[in-house]
Each structure stands twice: as C-alpha cells, then as structure tokens.
PDB file of C-alpha atoms in Angstrom:
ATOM      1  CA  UNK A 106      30.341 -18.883   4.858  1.00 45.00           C
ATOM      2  CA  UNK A 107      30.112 -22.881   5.647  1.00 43.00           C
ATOM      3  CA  UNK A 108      28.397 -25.028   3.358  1.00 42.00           C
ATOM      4  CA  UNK A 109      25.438 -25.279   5.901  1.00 42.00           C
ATOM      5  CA  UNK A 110      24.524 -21.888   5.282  1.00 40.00           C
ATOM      6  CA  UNK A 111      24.575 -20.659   1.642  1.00 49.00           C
ATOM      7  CA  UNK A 112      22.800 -17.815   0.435  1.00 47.00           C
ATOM      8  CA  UNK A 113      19.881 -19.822  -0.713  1.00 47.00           C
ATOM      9  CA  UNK A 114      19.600 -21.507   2.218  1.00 49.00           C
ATOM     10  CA  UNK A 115      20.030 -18.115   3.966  1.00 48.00           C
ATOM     11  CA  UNK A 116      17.201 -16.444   2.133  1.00 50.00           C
ATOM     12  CA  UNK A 117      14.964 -19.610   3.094  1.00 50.00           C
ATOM     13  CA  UNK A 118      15.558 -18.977   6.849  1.00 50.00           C
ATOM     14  CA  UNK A 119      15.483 -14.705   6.729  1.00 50.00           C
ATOM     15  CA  UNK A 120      11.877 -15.424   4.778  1.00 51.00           C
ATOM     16  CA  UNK A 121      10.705 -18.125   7.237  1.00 50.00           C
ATOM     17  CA  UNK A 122      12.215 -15.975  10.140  1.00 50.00           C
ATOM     18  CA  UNK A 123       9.996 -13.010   8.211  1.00 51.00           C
ATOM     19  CA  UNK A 124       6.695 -14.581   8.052  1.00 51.00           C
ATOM     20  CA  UNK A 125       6.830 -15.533  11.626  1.00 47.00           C
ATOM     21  CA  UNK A 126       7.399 -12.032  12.994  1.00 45.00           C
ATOM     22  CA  UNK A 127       4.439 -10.457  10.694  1.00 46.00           C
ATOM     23  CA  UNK A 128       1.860 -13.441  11.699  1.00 42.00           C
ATOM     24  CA  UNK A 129       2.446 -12.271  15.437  1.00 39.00           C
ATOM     25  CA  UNK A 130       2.379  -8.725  14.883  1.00 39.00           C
ATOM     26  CA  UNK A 131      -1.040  -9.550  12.930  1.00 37.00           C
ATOM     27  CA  UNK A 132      -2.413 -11.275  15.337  1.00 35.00           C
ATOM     28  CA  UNK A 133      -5.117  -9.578  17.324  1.00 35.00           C
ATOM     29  CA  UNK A 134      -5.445 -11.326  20.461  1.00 34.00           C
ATOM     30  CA  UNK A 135      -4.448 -10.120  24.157  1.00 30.00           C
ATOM     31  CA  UNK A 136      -0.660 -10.054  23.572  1.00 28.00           C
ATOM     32  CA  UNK A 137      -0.512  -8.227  20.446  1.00 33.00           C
ATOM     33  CA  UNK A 138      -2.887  -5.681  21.746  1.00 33.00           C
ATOM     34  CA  UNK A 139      -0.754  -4.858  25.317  1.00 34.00           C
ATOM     35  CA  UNK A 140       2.452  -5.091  23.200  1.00 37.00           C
ATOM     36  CA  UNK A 141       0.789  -1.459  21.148  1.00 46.00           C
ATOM     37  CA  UNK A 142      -1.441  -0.236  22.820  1.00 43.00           C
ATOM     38  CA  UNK A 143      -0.650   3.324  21.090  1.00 50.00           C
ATOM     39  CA  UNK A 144      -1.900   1.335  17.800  1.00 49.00           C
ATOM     40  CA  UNK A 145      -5.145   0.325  19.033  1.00 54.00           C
ATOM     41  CA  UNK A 146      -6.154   3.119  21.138  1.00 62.00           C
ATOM     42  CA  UNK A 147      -7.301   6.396  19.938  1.00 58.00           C
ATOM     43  CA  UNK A 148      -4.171   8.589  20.014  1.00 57.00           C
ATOM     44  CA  UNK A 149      -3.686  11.824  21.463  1.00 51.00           C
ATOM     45  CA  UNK A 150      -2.813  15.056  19.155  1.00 51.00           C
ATOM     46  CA  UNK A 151      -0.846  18.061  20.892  1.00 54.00           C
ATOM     47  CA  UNK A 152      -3.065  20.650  21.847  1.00 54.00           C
ATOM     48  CA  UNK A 153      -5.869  18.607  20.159  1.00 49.00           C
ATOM     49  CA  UNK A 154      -8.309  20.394  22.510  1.00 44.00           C
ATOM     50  CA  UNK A 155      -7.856  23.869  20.355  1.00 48.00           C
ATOM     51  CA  UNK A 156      -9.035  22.129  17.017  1.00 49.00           C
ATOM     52  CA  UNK A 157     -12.372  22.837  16.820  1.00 48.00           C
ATOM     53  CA  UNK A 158     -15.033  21.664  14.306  1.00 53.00           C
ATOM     54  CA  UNK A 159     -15.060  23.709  11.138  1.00 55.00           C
ATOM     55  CA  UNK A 160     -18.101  25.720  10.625  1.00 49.00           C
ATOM     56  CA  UNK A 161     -17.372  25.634   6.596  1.00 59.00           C
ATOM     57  CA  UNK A 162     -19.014  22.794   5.220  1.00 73.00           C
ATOM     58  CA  UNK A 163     -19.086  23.091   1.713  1.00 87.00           C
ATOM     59  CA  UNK A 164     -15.628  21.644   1.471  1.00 92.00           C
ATOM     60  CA  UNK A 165     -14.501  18.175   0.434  1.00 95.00           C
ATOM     61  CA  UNK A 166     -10.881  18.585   2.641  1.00 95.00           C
ATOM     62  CA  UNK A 167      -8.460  15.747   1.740  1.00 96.00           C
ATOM     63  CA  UNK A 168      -4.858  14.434   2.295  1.00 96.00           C
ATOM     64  CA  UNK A 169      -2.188  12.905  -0.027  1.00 96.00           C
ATOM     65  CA  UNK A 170       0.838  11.600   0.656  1.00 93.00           C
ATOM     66  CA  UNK A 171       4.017  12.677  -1.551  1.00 92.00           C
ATOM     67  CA  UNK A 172       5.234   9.258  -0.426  1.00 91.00           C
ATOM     68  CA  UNK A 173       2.598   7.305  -1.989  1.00 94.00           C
ATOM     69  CA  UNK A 174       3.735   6.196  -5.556  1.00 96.00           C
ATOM     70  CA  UNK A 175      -0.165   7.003  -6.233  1.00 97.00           C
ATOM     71  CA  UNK A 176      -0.608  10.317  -4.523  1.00 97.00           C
ATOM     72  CA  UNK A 177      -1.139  12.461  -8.280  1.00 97.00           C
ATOM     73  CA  UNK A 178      -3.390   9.690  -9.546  1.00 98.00           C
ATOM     74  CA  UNK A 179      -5.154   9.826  -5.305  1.00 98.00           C
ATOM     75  CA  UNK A 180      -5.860  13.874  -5.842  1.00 98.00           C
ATOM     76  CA  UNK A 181      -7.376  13.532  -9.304  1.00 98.00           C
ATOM     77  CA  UNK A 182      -9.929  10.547  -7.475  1.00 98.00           C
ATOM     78  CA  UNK A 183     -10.635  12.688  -4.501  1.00 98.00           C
ATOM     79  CA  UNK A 184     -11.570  16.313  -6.912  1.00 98.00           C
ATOM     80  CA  UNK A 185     -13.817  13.827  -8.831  1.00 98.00           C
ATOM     81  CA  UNK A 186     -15.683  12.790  -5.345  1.00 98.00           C
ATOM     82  CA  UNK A 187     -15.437  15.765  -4.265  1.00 97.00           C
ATOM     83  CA  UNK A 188     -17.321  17.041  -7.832  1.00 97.00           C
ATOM     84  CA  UNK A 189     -19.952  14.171  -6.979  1.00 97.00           C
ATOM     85  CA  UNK A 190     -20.715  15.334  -3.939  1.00 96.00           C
ATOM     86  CA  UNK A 191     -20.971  19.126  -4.717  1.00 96.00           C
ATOM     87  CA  UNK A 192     -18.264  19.628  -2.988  1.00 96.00           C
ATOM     88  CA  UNK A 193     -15.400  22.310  -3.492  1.00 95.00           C
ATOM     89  CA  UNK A 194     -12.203  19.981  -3.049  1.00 96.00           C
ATOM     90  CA  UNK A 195      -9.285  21.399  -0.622  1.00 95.00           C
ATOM     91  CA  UNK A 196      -6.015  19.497  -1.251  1.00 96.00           C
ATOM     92  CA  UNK A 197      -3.187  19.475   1.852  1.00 95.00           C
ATOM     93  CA  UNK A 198      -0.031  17.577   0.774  1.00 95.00           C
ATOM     94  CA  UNK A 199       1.432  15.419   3.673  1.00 91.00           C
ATOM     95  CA  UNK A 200       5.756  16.047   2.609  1.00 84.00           C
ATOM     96  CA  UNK A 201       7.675  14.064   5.523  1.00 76.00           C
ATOM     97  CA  UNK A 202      11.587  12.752   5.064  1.00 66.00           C
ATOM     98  CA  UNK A 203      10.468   9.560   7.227  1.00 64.00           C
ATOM     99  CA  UNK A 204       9.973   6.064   5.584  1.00 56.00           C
ATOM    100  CA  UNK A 205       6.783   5.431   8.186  1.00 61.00           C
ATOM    101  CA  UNK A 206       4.626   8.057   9.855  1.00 59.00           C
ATOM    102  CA  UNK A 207       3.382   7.791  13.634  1.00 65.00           C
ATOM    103  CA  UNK A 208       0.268   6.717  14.412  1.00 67.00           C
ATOM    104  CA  UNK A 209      -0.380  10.082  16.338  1.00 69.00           C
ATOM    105  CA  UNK A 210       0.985  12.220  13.477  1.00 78.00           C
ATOM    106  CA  UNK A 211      -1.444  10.662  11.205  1.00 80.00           C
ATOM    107  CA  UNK A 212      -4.387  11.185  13.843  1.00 82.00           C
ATOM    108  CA  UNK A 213      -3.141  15.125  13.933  1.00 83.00           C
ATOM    109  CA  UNK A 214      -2.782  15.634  10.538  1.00 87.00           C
ATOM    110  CA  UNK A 215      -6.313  14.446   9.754  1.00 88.00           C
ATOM    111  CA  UNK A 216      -7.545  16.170  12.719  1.00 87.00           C
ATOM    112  CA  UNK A 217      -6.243  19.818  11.266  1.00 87.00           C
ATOM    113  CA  UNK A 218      -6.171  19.635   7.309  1.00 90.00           C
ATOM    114  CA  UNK A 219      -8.321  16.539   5.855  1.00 92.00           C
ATOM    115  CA  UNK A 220     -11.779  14.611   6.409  1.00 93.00           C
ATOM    116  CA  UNK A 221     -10.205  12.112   4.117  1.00 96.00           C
ATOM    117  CA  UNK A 222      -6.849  11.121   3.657  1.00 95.00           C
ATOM    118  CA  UNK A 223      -6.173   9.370   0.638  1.00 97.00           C
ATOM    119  CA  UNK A 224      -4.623   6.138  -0.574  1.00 95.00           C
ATOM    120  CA  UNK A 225      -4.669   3.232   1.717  1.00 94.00           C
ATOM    121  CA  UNK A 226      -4.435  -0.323   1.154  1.00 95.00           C
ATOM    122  CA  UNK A 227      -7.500  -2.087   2.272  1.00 95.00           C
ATOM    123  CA  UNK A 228      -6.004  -5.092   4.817  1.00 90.00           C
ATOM    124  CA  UNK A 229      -8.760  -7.198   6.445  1.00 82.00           C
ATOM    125  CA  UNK A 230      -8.327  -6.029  10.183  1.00 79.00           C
ATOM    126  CA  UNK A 231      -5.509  -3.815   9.200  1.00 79.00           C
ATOM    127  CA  UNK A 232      -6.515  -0.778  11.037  1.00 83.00           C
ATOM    128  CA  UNK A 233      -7.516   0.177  14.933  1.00 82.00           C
ATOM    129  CA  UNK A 234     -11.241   1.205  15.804  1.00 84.00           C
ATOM    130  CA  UNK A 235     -10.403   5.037  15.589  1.00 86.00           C
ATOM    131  CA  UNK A 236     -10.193   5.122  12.074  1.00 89.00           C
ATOM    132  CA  UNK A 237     -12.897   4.065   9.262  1.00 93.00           C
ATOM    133  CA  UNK A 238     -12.423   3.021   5.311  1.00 95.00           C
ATOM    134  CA  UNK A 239     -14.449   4.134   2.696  1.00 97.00           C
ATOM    135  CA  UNK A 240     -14.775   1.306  -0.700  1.00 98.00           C
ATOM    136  CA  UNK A 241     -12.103   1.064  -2.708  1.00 98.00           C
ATOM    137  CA  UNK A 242     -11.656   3.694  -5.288  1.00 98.00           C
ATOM    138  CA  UNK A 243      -8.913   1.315  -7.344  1.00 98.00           C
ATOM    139  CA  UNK A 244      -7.761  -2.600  -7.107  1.00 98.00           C
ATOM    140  CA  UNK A 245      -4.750  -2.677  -8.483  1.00 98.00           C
ATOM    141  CA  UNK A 246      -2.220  -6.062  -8.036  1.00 98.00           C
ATOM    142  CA  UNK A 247       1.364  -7.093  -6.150  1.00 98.00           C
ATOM    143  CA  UNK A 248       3.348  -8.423  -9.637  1.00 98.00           C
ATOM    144  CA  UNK A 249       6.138 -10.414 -10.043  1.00 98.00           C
ATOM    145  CA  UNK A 250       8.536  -8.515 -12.155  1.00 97.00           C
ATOM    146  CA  UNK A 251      12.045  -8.777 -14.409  1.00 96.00           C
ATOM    147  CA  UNK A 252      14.638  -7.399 -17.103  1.00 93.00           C
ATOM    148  CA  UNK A 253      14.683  -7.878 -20.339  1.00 84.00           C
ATOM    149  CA  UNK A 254      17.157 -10.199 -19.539  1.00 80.00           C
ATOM    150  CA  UNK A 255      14.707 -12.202 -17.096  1.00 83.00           C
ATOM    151  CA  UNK A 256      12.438 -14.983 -17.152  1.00 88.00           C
ATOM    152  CA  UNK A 257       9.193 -14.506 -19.599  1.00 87.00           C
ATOM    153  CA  UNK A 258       6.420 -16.317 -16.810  1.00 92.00           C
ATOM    154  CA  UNK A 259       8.019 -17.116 -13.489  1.00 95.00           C
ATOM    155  CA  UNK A 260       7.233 -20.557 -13.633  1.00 94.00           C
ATOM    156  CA  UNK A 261      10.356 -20.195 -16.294  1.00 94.00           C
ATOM    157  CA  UNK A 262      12.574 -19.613 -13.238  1.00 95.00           C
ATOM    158  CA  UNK A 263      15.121 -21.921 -12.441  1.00 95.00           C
ATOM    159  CA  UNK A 264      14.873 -23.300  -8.651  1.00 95.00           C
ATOM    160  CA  UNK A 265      17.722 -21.348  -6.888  1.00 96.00           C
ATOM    161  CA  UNK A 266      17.549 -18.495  -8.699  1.00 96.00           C
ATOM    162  CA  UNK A 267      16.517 -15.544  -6.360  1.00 97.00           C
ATOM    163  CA  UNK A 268      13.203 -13.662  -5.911  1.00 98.00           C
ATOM    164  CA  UNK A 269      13.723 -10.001  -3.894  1.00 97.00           C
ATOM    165  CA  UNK A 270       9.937  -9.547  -2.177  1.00 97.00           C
ATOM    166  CA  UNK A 271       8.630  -6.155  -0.320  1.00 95.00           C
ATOM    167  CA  UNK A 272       8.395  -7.519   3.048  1.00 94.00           C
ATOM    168  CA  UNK A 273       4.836  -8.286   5.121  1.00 91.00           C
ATOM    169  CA  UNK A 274       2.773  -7.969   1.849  1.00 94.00           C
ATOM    170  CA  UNK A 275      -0.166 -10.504   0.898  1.00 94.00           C
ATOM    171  CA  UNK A 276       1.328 -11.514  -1.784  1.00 96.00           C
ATOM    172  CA  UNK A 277       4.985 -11.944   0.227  1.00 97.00           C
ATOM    173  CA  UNK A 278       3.160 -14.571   2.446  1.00 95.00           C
ATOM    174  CA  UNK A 279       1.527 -15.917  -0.600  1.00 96.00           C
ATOM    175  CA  UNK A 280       4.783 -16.357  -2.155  1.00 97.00           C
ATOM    176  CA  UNK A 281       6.691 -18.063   0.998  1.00 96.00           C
ATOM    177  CA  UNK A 282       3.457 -20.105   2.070  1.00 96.00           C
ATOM    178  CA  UNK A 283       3.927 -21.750  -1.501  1.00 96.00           C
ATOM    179  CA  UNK A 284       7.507 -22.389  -1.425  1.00 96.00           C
ATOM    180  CA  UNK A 285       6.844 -23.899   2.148  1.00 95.00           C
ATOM    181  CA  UNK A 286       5.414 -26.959   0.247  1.00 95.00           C
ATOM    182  CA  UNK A 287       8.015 -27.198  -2.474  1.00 95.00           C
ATOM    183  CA  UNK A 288      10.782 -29.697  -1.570  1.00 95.00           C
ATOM    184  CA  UNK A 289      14.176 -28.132  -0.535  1.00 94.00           C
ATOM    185  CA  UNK A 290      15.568 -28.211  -4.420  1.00 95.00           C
ATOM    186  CA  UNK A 291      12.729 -26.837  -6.194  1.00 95.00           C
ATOM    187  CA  UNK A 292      12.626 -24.152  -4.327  1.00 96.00           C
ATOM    188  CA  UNK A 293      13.697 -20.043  -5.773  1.00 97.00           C
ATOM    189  CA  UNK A 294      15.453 -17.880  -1.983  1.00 97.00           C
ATOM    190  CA  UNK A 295      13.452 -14.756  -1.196  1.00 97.00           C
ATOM    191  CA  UNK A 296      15.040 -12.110   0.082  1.00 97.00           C
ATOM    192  CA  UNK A 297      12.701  -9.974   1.909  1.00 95.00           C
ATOM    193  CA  UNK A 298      13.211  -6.446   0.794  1.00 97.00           C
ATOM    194  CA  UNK A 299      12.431  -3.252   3.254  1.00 94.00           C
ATOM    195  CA  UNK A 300      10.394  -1.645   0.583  1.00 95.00           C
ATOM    196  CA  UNK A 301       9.377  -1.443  -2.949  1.00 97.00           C
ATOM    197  CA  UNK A 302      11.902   0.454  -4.312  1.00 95.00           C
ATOM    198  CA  UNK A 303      14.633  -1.700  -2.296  1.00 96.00           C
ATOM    199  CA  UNK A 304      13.766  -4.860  -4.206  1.00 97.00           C
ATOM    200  CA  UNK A 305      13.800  -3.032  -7.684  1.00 97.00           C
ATOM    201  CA  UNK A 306      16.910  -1.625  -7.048  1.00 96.00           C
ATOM    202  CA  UNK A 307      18.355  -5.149  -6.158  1.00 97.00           C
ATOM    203  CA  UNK A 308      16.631  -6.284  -9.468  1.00 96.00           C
ATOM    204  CA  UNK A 309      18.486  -3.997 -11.389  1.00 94.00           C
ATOM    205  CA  UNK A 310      21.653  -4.056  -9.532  1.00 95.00           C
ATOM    206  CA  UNK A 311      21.211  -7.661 -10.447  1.00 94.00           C
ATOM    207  CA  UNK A 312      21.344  -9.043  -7.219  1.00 96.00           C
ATOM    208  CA  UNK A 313      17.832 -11.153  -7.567  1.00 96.00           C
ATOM    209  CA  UNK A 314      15.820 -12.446 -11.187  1.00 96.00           C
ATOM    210  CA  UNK A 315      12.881 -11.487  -9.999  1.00 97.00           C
ATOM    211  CA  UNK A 316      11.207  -8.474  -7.965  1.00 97.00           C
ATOM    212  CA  UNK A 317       7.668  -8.863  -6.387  1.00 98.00           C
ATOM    213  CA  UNK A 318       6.984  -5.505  -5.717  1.00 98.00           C
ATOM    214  CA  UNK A 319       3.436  -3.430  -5.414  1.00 98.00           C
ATOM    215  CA  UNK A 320       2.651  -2.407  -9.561  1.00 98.00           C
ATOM    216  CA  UNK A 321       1.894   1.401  -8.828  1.00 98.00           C
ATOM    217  CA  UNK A 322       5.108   1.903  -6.869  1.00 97.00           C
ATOM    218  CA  UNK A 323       7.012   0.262 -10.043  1.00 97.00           C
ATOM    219  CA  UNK A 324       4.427   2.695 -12.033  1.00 98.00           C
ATOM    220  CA  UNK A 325       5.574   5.739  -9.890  1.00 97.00           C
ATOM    221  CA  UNK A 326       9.644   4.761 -10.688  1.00 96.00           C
ATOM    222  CA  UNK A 327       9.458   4.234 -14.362  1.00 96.00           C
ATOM    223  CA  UNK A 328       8.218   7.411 -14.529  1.00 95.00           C
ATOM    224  CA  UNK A 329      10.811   9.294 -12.531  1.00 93.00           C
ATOM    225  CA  UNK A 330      13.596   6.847 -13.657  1.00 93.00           C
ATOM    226  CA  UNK A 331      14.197   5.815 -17.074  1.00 89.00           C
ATOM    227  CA  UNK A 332      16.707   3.126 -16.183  1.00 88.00           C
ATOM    228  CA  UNK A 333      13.513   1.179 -15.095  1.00 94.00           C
ATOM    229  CA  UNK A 334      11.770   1.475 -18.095  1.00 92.00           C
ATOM    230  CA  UNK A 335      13.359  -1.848 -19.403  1.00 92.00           C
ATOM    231  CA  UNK A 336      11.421  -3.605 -15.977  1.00 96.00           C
ATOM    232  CA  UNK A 337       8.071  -5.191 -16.935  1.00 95.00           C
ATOM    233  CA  UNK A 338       5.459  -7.303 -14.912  1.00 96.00           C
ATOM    234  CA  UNK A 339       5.113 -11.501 -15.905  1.00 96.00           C
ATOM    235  CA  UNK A 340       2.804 -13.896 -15.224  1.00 96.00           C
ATOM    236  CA  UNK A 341       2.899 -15.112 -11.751  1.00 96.00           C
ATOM    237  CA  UNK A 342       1.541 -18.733 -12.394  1.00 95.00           C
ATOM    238  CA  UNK A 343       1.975 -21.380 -10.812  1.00 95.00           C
ATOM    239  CA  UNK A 344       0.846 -18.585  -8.288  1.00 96.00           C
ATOM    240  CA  UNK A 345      -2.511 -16.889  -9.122  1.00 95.00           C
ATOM    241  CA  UNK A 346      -2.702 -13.006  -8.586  1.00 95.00           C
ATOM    242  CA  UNK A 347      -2.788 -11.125  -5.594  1.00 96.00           C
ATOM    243  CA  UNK A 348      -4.545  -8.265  -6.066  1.00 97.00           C
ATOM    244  CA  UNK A 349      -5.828  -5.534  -3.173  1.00 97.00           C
ATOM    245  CA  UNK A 350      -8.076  -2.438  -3.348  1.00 97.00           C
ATOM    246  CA  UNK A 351      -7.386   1.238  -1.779  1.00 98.00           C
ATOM    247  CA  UNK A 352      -9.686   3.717  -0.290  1.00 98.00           C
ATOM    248  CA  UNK A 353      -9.328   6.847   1.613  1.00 97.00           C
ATOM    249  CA  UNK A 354      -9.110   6.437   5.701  1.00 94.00           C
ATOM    250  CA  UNK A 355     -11.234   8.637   7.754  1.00 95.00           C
ATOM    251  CA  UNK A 356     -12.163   8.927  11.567  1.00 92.00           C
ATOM    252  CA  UNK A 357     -14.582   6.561  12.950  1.00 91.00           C
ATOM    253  CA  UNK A 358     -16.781   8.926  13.812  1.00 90.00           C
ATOM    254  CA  UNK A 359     -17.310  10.604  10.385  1.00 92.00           C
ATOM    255  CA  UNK A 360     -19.988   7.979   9.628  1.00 94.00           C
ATOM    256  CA  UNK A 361     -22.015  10.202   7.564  1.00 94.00           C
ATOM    257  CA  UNK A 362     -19.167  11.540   5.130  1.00 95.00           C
ATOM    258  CA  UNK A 363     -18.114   7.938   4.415  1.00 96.00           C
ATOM    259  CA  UNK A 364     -21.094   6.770   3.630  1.00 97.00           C
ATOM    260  CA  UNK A 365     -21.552  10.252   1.147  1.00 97.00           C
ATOM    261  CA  UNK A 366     -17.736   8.947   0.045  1.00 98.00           C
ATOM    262  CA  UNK A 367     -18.805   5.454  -0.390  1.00 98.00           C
ATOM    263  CA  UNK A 368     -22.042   6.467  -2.935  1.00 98.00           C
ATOM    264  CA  UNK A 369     -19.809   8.621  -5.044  1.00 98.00           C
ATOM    265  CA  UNK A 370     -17.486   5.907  -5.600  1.00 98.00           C
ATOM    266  CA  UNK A 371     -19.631   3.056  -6.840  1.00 98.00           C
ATOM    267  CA  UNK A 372     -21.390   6.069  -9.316  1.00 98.00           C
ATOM    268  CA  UNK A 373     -17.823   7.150 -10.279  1.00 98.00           C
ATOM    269  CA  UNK A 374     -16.355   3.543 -10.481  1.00 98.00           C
ATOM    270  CA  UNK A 375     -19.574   2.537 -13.167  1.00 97.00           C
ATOM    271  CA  UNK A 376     -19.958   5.697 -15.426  1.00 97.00           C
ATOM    272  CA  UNK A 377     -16.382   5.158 -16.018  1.00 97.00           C
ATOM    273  CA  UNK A 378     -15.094   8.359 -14.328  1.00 98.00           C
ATOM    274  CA  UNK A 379     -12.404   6.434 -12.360  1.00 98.00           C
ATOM    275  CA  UNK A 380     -11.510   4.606 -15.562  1.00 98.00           C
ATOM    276  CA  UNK A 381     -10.906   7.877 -17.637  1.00 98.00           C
ATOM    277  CA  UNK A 382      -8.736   9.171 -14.469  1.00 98.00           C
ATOM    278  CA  UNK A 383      -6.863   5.782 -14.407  1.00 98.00           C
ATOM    279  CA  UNK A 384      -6.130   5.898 -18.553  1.00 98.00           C
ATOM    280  CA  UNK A 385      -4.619   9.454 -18.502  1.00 98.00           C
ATOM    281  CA  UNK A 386      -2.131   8.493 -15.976  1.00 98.00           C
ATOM    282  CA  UNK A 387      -1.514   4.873 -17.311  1.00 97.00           C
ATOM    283  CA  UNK A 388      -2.121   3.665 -14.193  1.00 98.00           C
ATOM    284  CA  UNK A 389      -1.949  -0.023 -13.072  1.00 98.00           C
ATOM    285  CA  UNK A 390      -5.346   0.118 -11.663  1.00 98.00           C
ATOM    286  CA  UNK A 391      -8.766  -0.909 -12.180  1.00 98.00           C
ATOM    287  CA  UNK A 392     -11.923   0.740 -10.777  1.00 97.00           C
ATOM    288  CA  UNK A 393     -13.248  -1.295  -7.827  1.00 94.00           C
ATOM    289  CA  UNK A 394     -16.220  -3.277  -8.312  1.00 89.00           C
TER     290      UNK A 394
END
C-alpha cells in the first residue's frame, strides 16, 4: 500500500464514501422515491386476496423477531400491553437465516400472524406511508464501547487509533460529522462495520480500540457469549449521547389499535411496569417518556 493511502487514511475515505451513500438513500425527494418504488408503495403479499379479516377480536396478535437482540425483552412488553388492554396476547416468532427481510415479506407476515410487530427503531421519516408507529415502549442509546484493555472515556483515545462503527446509524453520522471538523491529525479512522456484531467482533479480534455499536445488541451477546463479558460501554464525550426509542410497527390503517397501543404505553411506561420488565432482564433501556 503507498504512503498516500494508509489505513487511517483509508478508513477516512470508506467513512466519508459511507455517509454520502446513506444521505442519498435518506433523502426523500423525486429521485430517491423512483429509485424504490417497492419501499414507498404499499407492497403486494401472494395470494393476499385470501387473508381475510379475523372475526376473533379479543386477541392482542404480535410479532418478534429472533433476530432482534431485544426480541425476549419485546414479548414480555407486548403480554404487558396486551394485559392493559384486556387483551389475550398471541405471540408468532418471525425465525429467518437472512441478515435483512423484504419489504413484502414483512407486509405478509403482518398481514397473516400479527397486528403489531415488535421492536423497531423509531427514525424520523424512516418508514413508507403503509406502515404506522406506535410511542416508544423503550429509549435505549448507540455507546461507544472497549476492553479492559481500552481507553476509560473516549476522549482518552489517541488520534489514529481506530473506532469500528455499525454502519448508517445516528450516532455513525454523529461520529463522522464530528471528525469532519477535526484537522487531519487529530482525527481516530472509522471503519464502518456491516452490523453490530461485526464491529464487536473486530473489537475483540483487536482489530479497532473502540466499537460503537447499538447497547442491546452488545446486551443480547454478553449474554450468549462470555468472551464479551470483559466489553463495557464509556463515556462518549467530547460527543454527547445518541440515544433512540423503539415501538412496535403496525399498518396504517390500524388507526384505532395504535392509538389503544399508544395509551397502554404511557400507563405502563409511568406505573413502572416497563421498568420492572426492563430490571429482570438487565436491559439497557429506559421506559420512554
């Protein structure tokens, strides 16, 4: 590798190169919107026409998704609604070997086993006009995280020293709109990482210092891994905390139902319902205001 390109200087162009690519896909005028149109338009189901509306409504019927690092933690909110509501809950566990679901299988799935489907990041503009979002049930945070071995606030870090980030994240364009007004030499590389669990394995491969990585997806590996119990979260100053709250995604047209969903959440977030659910499970979460 010439001198002109070293792996810092690498990193520097692959996150630049990054942030570019997810600001256009973001964008929401006339190009993004011809370039998927199967995102923004209401998909079509196979044989869609033979799912009728169930006569049996004294069901709460959700999803959750065994690839969601919160899907245990997702159930236990969803009986609880379901409880508020008077509601007998009905569980269906989306299992699927793929990394990222299509659109239309999403649309399907909710069509034949769930009102609600559990666990999904509330993004400003995130979603297309088919689908709805009830309040956040949680807020939990993106957190910079290290070894033992690693820096104890990540304003500690030496410039140069590398940072492995979950691509397309808030907190990933946080991170590299920062560095963007750092001169050249004070800068730490960020390698953009496919996932989660990609950037804490490179963190303790040892291939970056620091991870930035979404805290219930580390939660969900420490407890299936104990060679990642030794990885804890640091303060992210000079950077202040990026934090985002999850709901459940339902069709537009269940207006009604969300709004049911919506009440039992702010009475479950303040009696401290959510709270008890998020102590048992030491999760990294906080009920949503």
């Amino acid at each position: 590798m010439s001198p002109a390109f070293t792996l810092p200087r690498l990193a520097n162009l692959l996150t630049a190169l990054a942030l570019a690519l997810l600001m256009a896909a973001l964008w929401q005028g006339p190009v993004a919107a011809q370039a998927e149109p199967e995102f923004f338009d209401q998909p079509f189901a196979p044989g869609q026409w033979n799912i009728g509306r169930r006569l049996d409504q004294s069901e709460l019927r959700y999803c959750v998704d065994q690839r969601d690092p919160d899907w245990e933690v997702a159930g236990a909110v969803a009986d609880a609604i379901a409880a508020a509501l008077l509601l007998e809950p009905r569980r269906y566990v989306v299992e699927s070997d793929l990394a990222l679901e299509d659109i239309t299988k999403v649309y399907e799935v909710m069509l034949k086993h769930c009102d609600a489907h559990m666990g999904f990041k509330l993004i400003p503009e995130g979603y297309a006009n088919w689908v709805t979002l009830s309040r956040a049930y949680y807020d939990a945070q993106y957190v910079f995280v290290t070894t033992e071995a690693g820096p104890g606030r990540l304003a500690d870090l030496a410039a140069g020293r590398p940072i492995g980030a979950t691509i397309g994240t808030s907190a990933h364009i946080r991170l590299a709109s920062y560095l963007s007004g750092l001169p050249a030499e004070k800068r730490w590389p960020v390698y953009p990482m496919g996932n989660d669990e990609l950037a804490l394995e490179a963190l303790v491969a040892g291939k970056v210092d620091v991870a930035l990585v979404w805290a219930p997806a580390l939660w969900a590996r420490q407890r299936a891994e104990p060679a990642y119990a030794g990885i804890h979260a640091i303060d992210p100053a000079p950077l202040p905390p990026t934090t985002l709250g999850v709901g459940a995604l339902l069709l537009a047209d269940q207006v009604f139902l969300r709004t049911a969903i919506d009440q039992a959440i702010a009475a479950l977030s303040a009696d401290g319902t959510f709270a008890q659910i998020y102590k048992r499970f030491d999760f990294p979460a906080t009920p949503a205001p």
